[in-house]
Every structure is written in structure tokens, then in C-alpha cells.
CSV table of C-alpha atoms and ligand atoms in Angstrom, one decimal:
chain,number,residue,atom,x,y,z
A,279,MET,CA,-54.1,-20.4,-5.6
A,280,ASP,CA,-55.2,-17.0,-6.6
A,281,ARG,CA,-52.1,-14.7,-6.5
A,282,THR,CA,-53.9,-11.7,-7.7
A,283,HIS,CA,-52.7,-8.5,-6.0
A,284,HIS,CA,-55.7,-7.5,-4.0
A,285,ARG,CA,-56.0,-3.8,-3.2
A,286,PRO,CA,-57.3,-2.9,0.3
A,287,PRO,CA,-60.2,-0.5,0.5
A,288,SER,CA,-57.8,2.4,1.1
A,289,GLY,CA,-56.3,1.8,-2.4
A,290,PHE,CA,-52.8,1.7,-0.9
A,291,SER,CA,-51.4,-1.8,-0.5
A,292,ARG,CA,-48.4,-3.2,1.5
A,293,ARG,CA,-46.7,-3.7,-1.8
A,294,ASP,CA,-47.2,0.0,-2.7
A,295,PHE,CA,-45.7,0.9,0.7
A,296,LEU,CA,-42.6,-1.3,0.2
A,297,ARG,CA,-42.1,0.1,-3.3
A,298,GLY,CA,-42.4,3.7,-2.0
A,299,SER,CA,-40.1,3.2,1.0
A,300,GLY,CA,-37.5,1.5,-1.3
A,301,ALA,CA,-37.5,4.5,-3.6
A,302,VAL,CA,-37.2,6.9,-0.6
A,303,ALA,CA,-34.2,4.9,0.7
A,304,ALA,CA,-32.5,4.9,-2.7
A,305,ALA,CA,-33.1,8.6,-3.1
A,306,GLY,CA,-31.7,9.2,0.4
A,307,ALA,CA,-28.6,7.2,-0.4
A,308,ILE,CA,-28.0,9.2,-3.6
A,309,VAL,CA,-28.4,12.5,-1.7
A,310,SER,CA,-25.9,11.5,1.0
A,311,GLN,CA,-23.5,10.2,-1.6
A,312,THR,CA,-23.7,13.5,-3.5
A,313,GLN,CA,-23.2,15.4,-0.3
A,314,ALA,CA,-20.1,13.3,0.6
A,315,ILE,CA,-18.6,13.9,-2.9
A,316,ALA,CA,-19.2,17.7,-2.5
A,317,GLN,CA,-17.7,17.7,1.0
A,318,GLU,CA,-14.7,15.8,-0.3
A,319,ALA,CA,-14.2,18.2,-3.2
A,320,LYS,CA,-14.3,21.2,-0.8
A,321,GLY,CA,-10.7,22.2,0.0
A,322,THR,CA,-9.3,19.6,-2.4
A,323,ARG,CA,-7.0,20.9,-5.2
A,324,ILE,CA,-7.7,19.2,-8.5
A,325,LEU,CA,-4.4,18.5,-10.3
A,326,SER,CA,-4.1,17.8,-14.0
A,327,GLY,CA,-1.1,17.5,-16.3
A,328,GLU,CA,2.5,17.2,-15.4
A,329,GLN,CA,3.7,18.8,-12.1
A,330,THR,CA,7.1,19.5,-10.7
A,331,LEU,CA,7.3,17.9,-7.3
A,332,ALA,CA,9.9,18.4,-4.6
A,333,LEU,CA,10.6,15.1,-2.8
A,334,SER,CA,12.9,14.0,-0.1
A,335,VAL,CA,14.5,10.7,-1.1
A,336,ASN,CA,17.2,9.0,0.9
A,337,GLY,CA,18.0,12.2,2.7
A,338,LYS,CA,18.3,14.3,-0.5
A,339,ASP,CA,15.9,16.9,-1.8
A,340,VAL,CA,15.1,16.2,-5.4
A,341,LYS,CA,12.7,17.6,-8.0
A,342,VAL,CA,10.8,15.3,-10.3
A,343,LYS,CA,8.1,15.6,-13.0
A,344,ALA,CA,5.0,13.7,-12.4
A,345,GLU,CA,1.4,13.6,-13.5
A,346,PRO,CA,-1.3,13.0,-10.9
A,347,ARG,CA,-1.4,9.3,-11.9
A,348,THR,CA,2.4,8.8,-11.7
A,349,THR,CA,3.4,6.3,-9.1
A,350,LEU,CA,6.2,6.7,-6.7
A,351,LEU,CA,7.8,3.5,-8.1
A,352,GLU,CA,7.9,5.1,-11.6
A,353,VAL,CA,9.5,8.2,-10.3
A,354,LEU,CA,12.1,6.2,-8.3
A,355,ARG,CA,13.0,3.9,-11.1
A,356,TYR,CA,12.7,6.0,-14.2
A,357,GLN,CA,13.7,9.5,-13.0
A,358,LEU,CA,15.9,8.9,-10.0
A,359,ASP,CA,17.5,5.7,-11.2
A,360,LEU,CA,16.8,4.0,-7.9
A,361,THR,CA,15.9,0.5,-9.2
A,362,GLY,CA,16.0,-1.5,-6.0
A,363,ALA,CA,12.2,-1.4,-5.5
A,364,LYS,CA,10.8,-3.8,-8.1
A,365,PRO,CA,7.7,-3.6,-10.3
A,366,VAL,CA,6.2,-7.1,-9.7
A,367,SER,CA,2.6,-7.2,-9.0
A,368,GLY,CA,1.4,-3.6,-9.6
A,369,ASP,CA,-1.2,-4.0,-6.8
A,370,ALA,CA,1.0,-4.2,-3.7
A,371,SER,CA,0.3,-8.0,-3.3
A,372,SER,CA,4.0,-9.0,-3.7
A,373,GLY,CA,5.6,-6.4,-1.5
A,374,ALA,CA,8.5,-6.2,-4.0
A,375,SER,CA,8.2,-2.4,-4.4
A,376,THR,CA,8.3,-1.7,-0.6
A,377,VAL,CA,9.9,1.5,0.5
A,378,MET,CA,9.6,3.4,3.7
A,379,ILE,CA,7.5,6.6,3.8
A,380,ASP,CA,7.9,8.4,7.1
A,381,GLY,CA,9.2,5.2,8.5
A,382,LYS,CA,6.2,3.1,7.4
A,383,PRO,CA,6.5,0.3,4.8
A,384,VAL,CA,4.5,1.2,1.7
A,385,SER,CA,4.3,-0.4,-1.8
A,386,ALA,CA,5.7,2.3,-4.1
A,387,SER,CA,3.8,0.7,-7.0
A,388,VAL,CA,0.5,1.8,-5.6
A,389,GLU,CA,1.5,5.1,-4.0
A,390,LEU,CA,1.1,8.2,-6.1
A,391,ALA,CA,4.2,10.4,-6.3
A,392,VAL,CA,2.1,13.5,-5.7
A,393,ARG,CA,1.1,12.2,-2.3
A,394,CYS,CA,4.7,11.9,-1.2
A,395,VAL,CA,5.5,15.6,-1.2
A,396,GLY,CA,6.6,16.7,2.3
A,397,LYS,CA,7.3,13.1,3.4
A,398,LYS,CA,10.5,11.2,4.0
A,399,ILE,CA,11.1,8.5,1.4
A,400,GLU,CA,13.7,5.8,2.1
A,401,THR,CA,14.5,3.1,-0.5
A,402,VAL,CA,16.6,0.0,-0.2
A,403,GLU,CA,19.5,2.0,-1.6
A,404,SER,CA,19.6,3.9,1.7
A,405,LEU,CA,20.2,0.6,3.6
A,406,ALA,CA,23.5,-0.3,1.9
A,407,LYS,CA,25.4,-0.2,5.3
A,408,ASP,CA,22.5,-1.5,7.4
A,409,ALA,CA,22.6,-4.7,9.4
A,410,VAL,CA,19.5,-6.1,7.6
A,411,PRO,CA,21.0,-6.7,4.2
A,412,ALA,CA,24.2,-7.9,5.8
A,413,ALA,CA,22.1,-10.5,7.7
A,414,PHE,CA,20.3,-11.5,4.5
A,415,VAL,CA,23.7,-12.3,3.0
A,416,ALA,CA,25.0,-14.1,6.1
A,417,CYS,CA,21.8,-16.2,6.2
A,418,ASP,CA,21.6,-16.8,2.5
A,419,ALA,CA,18.2,-15.3,2.5
A,420,GLN,CA,17.8,-14.9,-1.2
A,421,GLN,CA,17.8,-17.0,-4.4
A,422,CYS,CA,16.9,-15.0,-7.5
A,423,GLY,CA,16.9,-11.9,-5.3
A,424,PHE,CA,13.9,-10.3,-7.0
A,425,CYS,CA,11.9,-10.1,-3.8
A,426,THR,CA,14.9,-9.3,-1.7
A,427,PRO,CA,14.9,-5.4,-1.8
A,428,GLY,CA,11.3,-5.4,-0.7
A,429,PHE,CA,12.0,-7.9,2.1
A,430,VAL,CA,15.0,-5.9,3.3
A,431,VAL,CA,13.0,-2.7,3.5
A,432,ALA,CA,10.0,-4.4,5.1
A,433,THR,CA,12.3,-6.1,7.6
A,434,ARG,CA,14.1,-2.8,8.5
A,435,ALA,CA,10.7,-1.0,8.9
A,436,PHE,CA,9.4,-3.8,11.1
A,437,LEU,CA,12.5,-4.1,13.3
A,438,ASN,CA,12.6,-0.3,13.8
A,439,LYS,CA,9.2,-0.6,15.5
A,440,ASN,CA,9.8,-4.1,17.0
A,441,PRO,CA,13.6,-4.3,17.8
A,442,LYS,CA,13.0,-7.2,20.2
A,443,ALA,CA,10.6,-9.1,18.0
A,444,THR,CA,10.1,-12.9,18.5
A,445,GLU,CA,10.1,-15.3,15.6
A,446,GLU,CA,6.3,-15.4,15.6
A,447,GLU,CA,6.1,-11.6,15.5
A,448,VAL,CA,8.7,-11.5,12.6
A,449,ARG,CA,6.6,-14.0,10.7
A,450,LYS,CA,3.5,-11.9,11.1
A,451,GLY,CA,5.3,-8.7,10.5
A,452,LEU,CA,6.7,-9.8,7.2
A,453,ASN,CA,3.6,-11.5,5.9
A,454,GLY,CA,2.9,-8.8,3.3
A,455,ASN,CA,5.9,-9.9,1.2
A,456,ILE,CA,6.0,-12.8,-1.1
A,457,CYS,CA,9.0,-14.9,-2.3
A,458,ARG,CA,8.4,-17.1,-5.2
A,459,CYS,CA,11.7,-18.9,-4.6
A,460,GLY,CA,10.6,-19.8,-1.0
A,461,THR,CA,13.4,-18.3,1.0
A,462,TYR,CA,11.1,-17.5,3.9
A,463,ALA,CA,12.9,-19.6,6.5
A,464,ASN,CA,16.2,-17.8,5.9
A,465,VAL,CA,14.5,-14.4,5.8
A,466,ILE,CA,13.2,-15.1,9.3
A,467,HIS,CA,16.7,-16.2,10.4
A,468,ALA,CA,18.1,-13.0,9.0
A,469,ALA,CA,15.6,-10.8,10.9
A,470,LEU,CA,16.2,-12.7,14.1
A,471,MET,CA,20.0,-12.4,13.6
A,472,VAL,CA,19.5,-8.6,13.6
A,473,VAL,CA,17.3,-8.8,16.7
A,474,LYS,CA,20.1,-10.6,18.4
A,475,GLY,CA,22.5,-7.8,17.4
A,476,GLY,CA,24.2,-9.8,14.6
A,477,ALA,CA,25.3,-8.7,11.1
A,478,ASN,CA,26.2,-5.1,12.2
A,479,GLY,CA,27.0,-4.2,8.7
B,99,LIG,S1,14.5,-15.0,-3.9
B,99,LIG,FE1,13.5,-15.3,-5.8
B,99,LIG,S2,11.5,-14.4,-5.4
B,99,LIG,FE2,12.5,-14.3,-3.5
């Protein structure tokens, strides 16, 4: 079969058209991408080097030094000596570095310190007298304990929003945290104990 590319009398083939329209589409995509970057840059302050940041951590105003790339977890552990949140996965997949920022559970290992200015940061250390850690103890919801601070904070954040949560809701609500020792069943019991008003701390 002759697969020669025959040119129509106009000299402009379907193949030429497709090639041309592909190039136009690619050029259009580049233009809109450039526009998006320019728009994003507008009104954005570019930071470089070490900055002094004023943060609110566990109800206290503190000043820390951080580069734009410094994570909240690094600031908490190495400047403020709050070592409850753990560096486990570095990509938020374990939930071990969970803290609350403005009441929401966030992995401090992937949150930049500079983004936390003006927000309320709460770590597991702020929950020392809370019912959740007391329920974890009562339900024996830890083995090595490495995941426990993250689970405690995630549970408190979840129950603040869902104080009457069912077992199924608790399971779904805590599914961002991983326990390599497999204490999930007792973690669920602990959360449900708090729902029922137990372990008042
Ligand atoms: S208790 Fe060991 S990882 Fe959870």
C-alpha cells in the first residue's frame, strides 16, 4: 500500500492543518501559563534568607528565626523544644507530625513556618490535661507511642468538629494517621470514650 503523503491541489494537507493547530494550542497553553505566573507574582512578596517570625504557639506569642523553606515542624522541635510532633514521613503520609492550625489538623512536616504567621498553632503539649490523651491511656491505645501525639491531636481536632461522632465517623475521621504497631482498635475505643464523656482528664 502506498503510504506516500499526497498533497491536495491547494498545497495544504490535513496533516499540515493538524500540525499547525497543535502548535497553536501549545503556544496558547504557554501564554496562559505565563499569564498565570505573572498574576500569581502580582501582590506576592518574595522572601529570601532568614526571617524573624512572630508565631502564636499554645497560647503564647513567640519569635522564631526561619528561612522561607523552614517547616513548622523544624521550628517547633528545634527552636521551641516542643518535640511531641514527630518527624516520620516528611510528606504528611503518616500523620505523626499533626498539629492544629486555627483548629484544623495539619502535618507540621509539610507546613512552612512562614505561612503560620497570624494563625493559632496548637501542639500535643497543649493537650496535657485534655480528655483525649487520658482516654488513650485508659484504653491502652499506644504501644511504641511514636504515632500517638499525632493521633491525639488528630482525634482532638476531629472531636471538636464532631463531638457526637459514631464509630464509623471516627474511623473515617482518623484515616490520615498511621500506626505501625497496629493500635487502631484501641485508638477508636479511646475516641468513642471521649464522645461518651469519659476520661475527663
Ligand atoms: S504505637 Fe507504635 S506506631 Fe503507633
